[in-house]
CSV table of N, CA, C and O in Angstrom, one decimal:
chain,number,residue,atom,x,y,z
A,18,ALA,N,-18.9,10.8,16.3
A,18,ALA,CA,-19.7,10.5,15.2
A,18,ALA,C,-21.1,11.1,15.3
A,18,ALA,O,-21.6,11.3,16.4
A,19,LYS,N,-21.7,11.5,14.2
A,19,LYS,CA,-23.0,12.2,14.2
A,19,LYS,C,-24.0,11.1,13.8
A,19,LYS,O,-23.7,10.1,13.2
A,20,ILE,N,-25.3,11.5,14.1
A,20,ILE,CA,-26.4,10.6,13.8
A,20,ILE,C,-26.6,10.7,12.3
A,20,ILE,O,-26.7,11.8,11.7
A,21,MET,N,-26.7,9.6,11.6
A,21,MET,CA,-26.9,9.6,10.1
A,21,MET,C,-27.7,8.3,9.7
A,21,MET,O,-27.8,7.4,10.4
A,22,LYS,N,-28.1,8.4,8.4
A,22,LYS,CA,-28.8,7.3,7.8
A,22,LYS,C,-27.7,6.3,7.4
A,22,LYS,O,-26.6,6.6,7.2
A,23,LEU,N,-28.2,5.0,7.3
A,23,LEU,CA,-27.2,4.0,6.9
A,23,LEU,C,-26.5,4.3,5.5
A,23,LEU,O,-25.3,4.1,5.4
A,24,LYS,N,-27.3,4.8,4.6
A,24,LYS,CA,-26.6,5.2,3.3
A,24,LYS,C,-25.6,6.2,3.5
A,24,LYS,O,-24.5,6.2,2.8
A,25,GLU,N,-25.7,7.1,4.4
A,25,GLU,CA,-24.7,8.2,4.7
A,25,GLU,C,-23.5,7.6,5.4
A,25,GLU,O,-22.4,7.9,5.1
A,26,ALA,N,-23.8,6.6,6.3
A,26,ALA,CA,-22.7,5.9,7.0
A,26,ALA,C,-21.8,5.1,6.0
A,26,ALA,O,-20.6,5.1,6.0
A,27,LEU,N,-22.5,4.4,5.0
A,27,LEU,CA,-21.8,3.7,4.0
A,27,LEU,C,-20.9,4.7,3.1
A,27,LEU,O,-19.8,4.4,2.8
A,28,ALA,N,-21.5,5.8,2.8
A,28,ALA,CA,-20.8,6.8,2.0
A,28,ALA,C,-19.6,7.3,2.7
A,28,ALA,O,-18.5,7.3,2.2
A,29,ALA,N,-19.7,7.6,4.0
A,29,ALA,CA,-18.6,8.1,4.8
A,29,ALA,C,-17.5,7.0,4.9
A,29,ALA,O,-16.3,7.4,4.8
A,30,ARG,N,-17.9,5.8,5.1
A,30,ARG,CA,-16.9,4.7,5.3
A,30,ARG,C,-16.2,4.5,4.0
A,30,ARG,O,-14.9,4.3,4.0
A,31,VAL,N,-16.8,4.5,2.8
A,31,VAL,CA,-16.2,4.3,1.6
A,31,VAL,C,-15.2,5.5,1.3
A,31,VAL,O,-14.0,5.3,0.9
A,32,LYS,N,-15.6,6.7,1.6
A,32,LYS,CA,-14.7,7.9,1.4
A,32,LYS,C,-13.5,7.7,2.4
A,32,LYS,O,-12.4,8.1,1.9
A,33,GLU,N,-13.8,7.3,3.6
A,33,GLU,CA,-12.7,7.1,4.6
A,33,GLU,C,-11.6,6.1,4.0
A,33,GLU,O,-10.4,6.3,4.1
A,34,LEU,N,-12.1,5.0,3.5
A,34,LEU,CA,-11.2,4.0,3.0
A,34,LEU,C,-10.5,4.5,1.8
A,34,LEU,O,-9.3,4.2,1.6
A,35,CYS,N,-11.1,5.3,0.9
A,35,CYS,CA,-10.4,5.9,-0.2
A,35,CYS,C,-9.2,6.8,0.3
A,35,CYS,O,-8.1,6.7,-0.3
A,36,VAL,N,-9.4,7.5,1.3
A,36,VAL,CA,-8.4,8.4,1.9
A,36,VAL,C,-7.3,7.5,2.4
A,36,VAL,O,-6.1,7.7,2.1
A,37,GLU,N,-7.6,6.4,3.2
A,37,GLU,CA,-6.6,5.5,3.8
A,37,GLU,C,-5.8,4.8,2.7
A,37,GLU,O,-4.6,4.6,2.9
A,38,LYS,N,-6.4,4.5,1.6
A,38,LYS,CA,-5.7,3.7,0.6
A,38,LYS,C,-5.2,4.6,-0.6
A,38,LYS,O,-4.7,4.1,-1.6
A,39,HIS,N,-5.3,5.9,-0.4
A,39,HIS,CA,-4.8,6.9,-1.4
A,39,HIS,C,-5.5,6.7,-2.7
A,39,HIS,O,-4.8,6.6,-3.8
A,40,LEU,N,-6.8,6.5,-2.7
A,40,LEU,CA,-7.5,6.3,-4.0
A,40,LEU,C,-8.6,7.4,-4.2
A,40,LEU,O,-9.2,7.8,-3.2
A,41,THR,N,-8.8,7.7,-5.4
A,41,THR,CA,-10.0,8.5,-5.7
A,41,THR,C,-11.2,7.5,-5.8
A,41,THR,O,-11.0,6.3,-5.8
A,42,THR,N,-12.4,8.0,-5.8
A,42,THR,CA,-13.6,7.1,-6.0
A,42,THR,C,-13.5,6.4,-7.3
A,42,THR,O,-13.8,5.2,-7.5
A,43,HIS,N,-13.0,7.1,-8.3
A,43,HIS,CA,-12.8,6.5,-9.7
A,43,HIS,C,-11.7,5.4,-9.6
A,43,HIS,O,-11.9,4.3,-10.1
A,44,GLY,N,-10.6,5.7,-8.9
A,44,GLY,CA,-9.6,4.6,-8.7
A,44,GLY,C,-10.1,3.4,-7.9
A,44,GLY,O,-9.8,2.3,-8.3
A,45,LEU,N,-11.0,3.7,-7.0
A,45,LEU,CA,-11.6,2.6,-6.2
A,45,LEU,C,-12.5,1.7,-7.1
A,45,LEU,O,-12.5,0.5,-7.1
A,46,SER,N,-13.2,2.4,-8.0
A,46,SER,CA,-14.1,1.8,-9.0
A,46,SER,C,-13.2,0.8,-9.9
A,46,SER,O,-13.6,-0.3,-10.1
A,47,LEU,N,-12.1,1.3,-10.4
A,47,LEU,CA,-11.2,0.5,-11.3
A,47,LEU,C,-10.7,-0.7,-10.5
A,47,LEU,O,-10.6,-1.8,-11.0
A,48,LYS,N,-10.3,-0.4,-9.3
A,48,LYS,CA,-9.6,-1.5,-8.5
A,48,LYS,C,-10.6,-2.6,-8.0
A,48,LYS,O,-10.2,-3.7,-7.9
A,49,THR,N,-11.9,-2.2,-7.9
A,49,THR,CA,-12.9,-3.2,-7.4
A,49,THR,C,-13.8,-3.8,-8.4
A,49,THR,O,-14.5,-4.7,-8.1
A,50,GLY,N,-13.9,-3.2,-9.6
A,50,GLY,CA,-14.8,-3.6,-10.6
A,50,GLY,C,-16.2,-3.1,-10.4
A,50,GLY,O,-17.1,-3.5,-11.1
A,51,VAL,N,-16.4,-2.3,-9.4
A,51,VAL,CA,-17.8,-1.7,-9.2
A,51,VAL,C,-17.9,-0.5,-10.2
A,51,VAL,O,-17.0,0.4,-10.2
A,52,ALA,N,-18.9,-0.5,-11.0
A,52,ALA,CA,-19.1,0.6,-12.0
A,52,ALA,C,-19.0,2.0,-11.4
A,52,ALA,O,-19.4,2.2,-10.3
A,53,SER,N,-18.3,2.9,-12.1
A,53,SER,CA,-18.1,4.2,-11.7
A,53,SER,C,-19.4,4.9,-11.2
A,53,SER,O,-19.5,5.6,-10.2
A,54,SER,N,-20.5,4.7,-12.0
A,54,SER,CA,-21.8,5.3,-11.7
A,54,SER,C,-22.3,4.7,-10.4
A,54,SER,O,-22.9,5.5,-9.5
A,55,THR,N,-22.1,3.4,-10.1
A,55,THR,CA,-22.6,2.8,-8.9
A,55,THR,C,-21.8,3.3,-7.7
A,55,THR,O,-22.3,3.7,-6.7
A,56,MET,N,-20.5,3.5,-7.9
A,56,MET,CA,-19.6,4.0,-6.9
A,56,MET,C,-20.0,5.4,-6.5
A,56,MET,O,-20.1,5.8,-5.3
A,57,ASP,N,-20.3,6.2,-7.5
A,57,ASP,CA,-20.7,7.6,-7.3
A,57,ASP,C,-22.0,7.6,-6.5
A,57,ASP,O,-22.2,8.4,-5.6
A,58,ASP,N,-23.0,6.7,-6.8
A,58,ASP,CA,-24.2,6.6,-6.1
A,58,ASP,C,-24.0,6.3,-4.6
A,58,ASP,O,-24.6,6.9,-3.7
A,59,ILE,N,-23.0,5.4,-4.4
A,59,ILE,CA,-22.7,5.0,-3.0
A,59,ILE,C,-22.1,6.2,-2.2
A,59,ILE,O,-22.6,6.5,-1.2
A,60,VAL,N,-21.1,6.8,-2.8
A,60,VAL,CA,-20.4,7.9,-2.2
A,60,VAL,C,-21.2,9.1,-2.0
A,60,VAL,O,-21.0,9.9,-1.0
A,61,LYS,N,-22.2,9.3,-2.9
A,61,LYS,CA,-23.1,10.5,-2.7
A,61,LYS,C,-24.4,10.2,-2.0
A,61,LYS,O,-25.3,11.0,-2.0
A,62,ALA,N,-24.4,8.9,-1.5
A,62,ALA,CA,-25.6,8.5,-0.7
A,62,ALA,C,-26.9,8.7,-1.4
A,62,ALA,O,-27.9,9.1,-0.9
A,63,ARG,N,-26.9,8.3,-2.7
A,63,ARG,CA,-28.1,8.6,-3.6
A,63,ARG,C,-29.2,7.5,-3.4
A,63,ARG,O,-30.3,7.7,-3.7
A,64,ASN,N,-28.7,6.2,-3.1
A,64,ASN,CA,-29.7,5.1,-3.0
A,64,ASN,C,-30.0,4.8,-1.6
A,64,ASN,O,-29.2,4.8,-0.7
A,65,GLU,N,-31.3,4.5,-1.3
A,65,GLU,CA,-31.7,4.1,0.0
A,65,GLU,C,-31.1,2.8,0.4
A,65,GLU,O,-30.8,2.6,1.6
A,66,SER,N,-30.8,1.9,-0.5
A,66,SER,CA,-30.1,0.7,-0.2
A,66,SER,C,-29.0,0.4,-1.2
A,66,SER,O,-29.1,0.7,-2.4
A,67,VAL,N,-27.9,-0.2,-0.7
A,67,VAL,CA,-26.8,-0.5,-1.5
A,67,VAL,C,-26.7,-2.1,-1.4
A,67,VAL,O,-26.8,-2.6,-0.4
A,68,GLN,N,-26.6,-2.7,-2.6
A,68,GLN,CA,-26.5,-4.2,-2.6
A,68,GLN,C,-25.2,-4.6,-1.9
A,68,GLN,O,-24.1,-4.0,-2.1
A,69,LEU,N,-25.3,-5.6,-1.1
A,69,LEU,CA,-24.2,-6.1,-0.3
A,69,LEU,C,-23.1,-6.6,-1.2
A,69,LEU,O,-21.9,-6.4,-0.9
A,70,LYS,N,-23.5,-7.0,-2.4
A,70,LYS,CA,-22.4,-7.5,-3.4
A,70,LYS,C,-21.4,-6.4,-3.7
A,70,LYS,O,-20.3,-6.6,-3.9
A,71,PHE,N,-21.9,-5.1,-3.8
A,71,PHE,CA,-21.0,-4.0,-4.1
A,71,PHE,C,-20.1,-3.7,-2.9
A,71,PHE,O,-18.9,-3.5,-3.1
A,72,ILE,N,-20.6,-3.8,-1.7
A,72,ILE,CA,-19.7,-3.7,-0.5
A,72,ILE,C,-18.7,-4.8,-0.5
A,72,ILE,O,-17.5,-4.6,-0.2
A,73,PHE,N,-19.1,-6.0,-0.8
A,73,PHE,CA,-18.2,-7.2,-0.9
A,73,PHE,C,-17.1,-6.9,-1.9
A,73,PHE,O,-16.0,-7.2,-1.7
A,74,GLN,N,-17.5,-6.4,-3.1
A,74,GLN,CA,-16.5,-6.1,-4.2
A,74,GLN,C,-15.5,-5.1,-3.7
A,74,GLN,O,-14.3,-5.2,-4.0
A,75,ILE,N,-16.0,-4.1,-3.0
A,75,ILE,CA,-15.1,-3.0,-2.5
A,75,ILE,C,-14.1,-3.6,-1.5
A,75,ILE,O,-12.9,-3.4,-1.6
A,76,CYS,N,-14.6,-4.5,-0.6
A,76,CYS,CA,-13.8,-5.1,0.4
A,76,CYS,C,-12.8,-6.0,-0.3
A,76,CYS,O,-11.6,-6.0,0.0
A,77,ASP,N,-13.2,-6.8,-1.3
A,77,ASP,CA,-12.4,-7.7,-2.0
A,77,ASP,C,-11.2,-6.9,-2.7
A,77,ASP,O,-10.1,-7.3,-2.7
A,78,GLY,N,-11.6,-5.9,-3.4
A,78,GLY,CA,-10.6,-5.0,-4.1
A,78,GLY,C,-9.6,-4.4,-3.2
A,78,GLY,O,-8.4,-4.2,-3.6
A,79,LEU,N,-10.0,-4.0,-2.0
A,79,LEU,CA,-9.1,-3.4,-1.0
A,79,LEU,C,-8.5,-4.4,-0.1
A,79,LEU,O,-7.7,-4.1,0.8
A,80,ARG,N,-8.8,-5.7,-0.3
A,80,ARG,CA,-8.2,-6.8,0.5
A,80,ARG,C,-8.5,-6.6,2.0
A,80,ARG,O,-7.6,-6.7,2.8
A,81,ILE,N,-9.8,-6.3,2.3
A,81,ILE,CA,-10.2,-6.2,3.6
A,81,ILE,C,-11.5,-7.1,3.8
A,81,ILE,O,-12.1,-7.4,2.8
A,82,SER,N,-11.8,-7.5,5.0
A,82,SER,CA,-13.0,-8.3,5.2
A,82,SER,C,-14.2,-7.4,5.3
A,82,SER,O,-14.1,-6.2,5.6
A,83,LEU,N,-15.4,-8.0,5.2
A,83,LEU,CA,-16.6,-7.3,5.4
A,83,LEU,C,-16.6,-6.9,6.9
A,83,LEU,O,-17.1,-5.8,7.2
A,84,GLU,N,-16.1,-7.7,7.8
A,84,GLU,CA,-16.0,-7.4,9.2
A,84,GLU,C,-15.2,-6.1,9.4
A,84,GLU,O,-15.6,-5.2,10.1
A,85,ASP,N,-14.1,-6.0,8.7
A,85,ASP,CA,-13.2,-4.8,8.7
A,85,ASP,C,-14.0,-3.6,8.2
A,85,ASP,O,-13.9,-2.5,8.8
A,86,PHE,N,-14.7,-3.8,7.1
A,86,PHE,CA,-15.5,-2.7,6.6
A,86,PHE,C,-16.5,-2.1,7.6
A,86,PHE,O,-16.6,-0.9,7.8
A,87,PHE,N,-17.2,-3.0,8.2
A,87,PHE,CA,-18.3,-2.5,9.1
A,87,PHE,C,-17.8,-2.3,10.5
A,87,PHE,O,-18.5,-1.7,11.4
A,88,HIS,N,-16.5,-2.6,10.8
A,88,HIS,CA,-15.9,-2.3,12.1
A,88,HIS,C,-15.5,-0.8,12.2
A,88,HIS,O,-14.3,-0.5,12.0
A,89,SER,N,-16.5,0.0,12.3
A,89,SER,CA,-16.3,1.5,12.3
A,89,SER,C,-17.3,2.2,13.1
A,89,SER,O,-18.5,1.7,13.2
A,90,PRO,N,-17.0,3.3,13.8
A,90,PRO,CA,-18.0,4.0,14.6
A,90,PRO,C,-19.2,4.4,13.7
A,90,PRO,O,-20.3,4.6,14.3
A,91,TYR,N,-19.0,4.5,12.4
A,91,TYR,CA,-20.2,4.9,11.6
A,91,TYR,C,-21.3,4.0,11.7
A,91,TYR,O,-22.5,4.3,11.5
A,92,PHE,N,-21.0,2.7,12.0
A,92,PHE,CA,-22.1,1.7,12.1
A,92,PHE,C,-22.5,1.3,13.5
A,92,PHE,O,-23.2,0.4,13.7
A,93,ASP,N,-22.1,2.1,14.5
A,93,ASP,CA,-22.6,1.9,15.9
A,93,ASP,C,-24.1,2.3,15.9
A,93,ASP,O,-24.5,3.3,15.4
A,94,LYS,N,-24.8,1.3,16.4
A,94,LYS,CA,-26.3,1.4,16.4
A,94,LYS,C,-26.8,2.8,16.9
A,94,LYS,O,-27.8,3.3,16.3
A,95,GLU,N,-26.2,3.3,17.9
A,95,GLU,CA,-26.8,4.6,18.5
A,95,GLU,C,-26.6,5.8,17.5
A,95,GLU,O,-27.2,6.8,17.8
A,96,PHE,N,-25.8,5.6,16.5
A,96,PHE,CA,-25.6,6.7,15.6
A,96,PHE,C,-26.4,6.6,14.3
A,96,PHE,O,-26.4,7.4,13.4
A,97,LEU,N,-27.2,5.5,14.1
A,97,LEU,CA,-27.9,5.2,12.9
A,97,LEU,C,-29.4,5.5,13.1
A,97,LEU,O,-30.0,5.1,14.1
A,98,ILE,N,-30.1,6.1,12.1
A,98,ILE,CA,-31.5,6.4,12.3
A,98,ILE,C,-32.4,5.6,11.3
A,98,ILE,O,-33.6,5.8,11.3
A,99,ASP,N,-31.8,4.7,10.6
A,99,ASP,CA,-32.7,3.9,9.7
A,99,ASP,C,-33.4,2.8,10.4
A,99,ASP,O,-32.8,2.0,11.0
């Protein structure tokens, strides 16, 4: 893993889950109820902070826990610079 900001780690994780679940980001948006524009902002790391409720909705839609979402090398403290 490379050193990245938290917003980049979130973007990478959401993209990774899309690949795992065979979904486009638009498909993920439809499945989770997170607005397409919000999903685009997350995946393109446009916002300095992402509301936890959006991450929760993504987890809910994918039937994974928040723990599963964050259980990823992307969130290892030594790789984050925020």
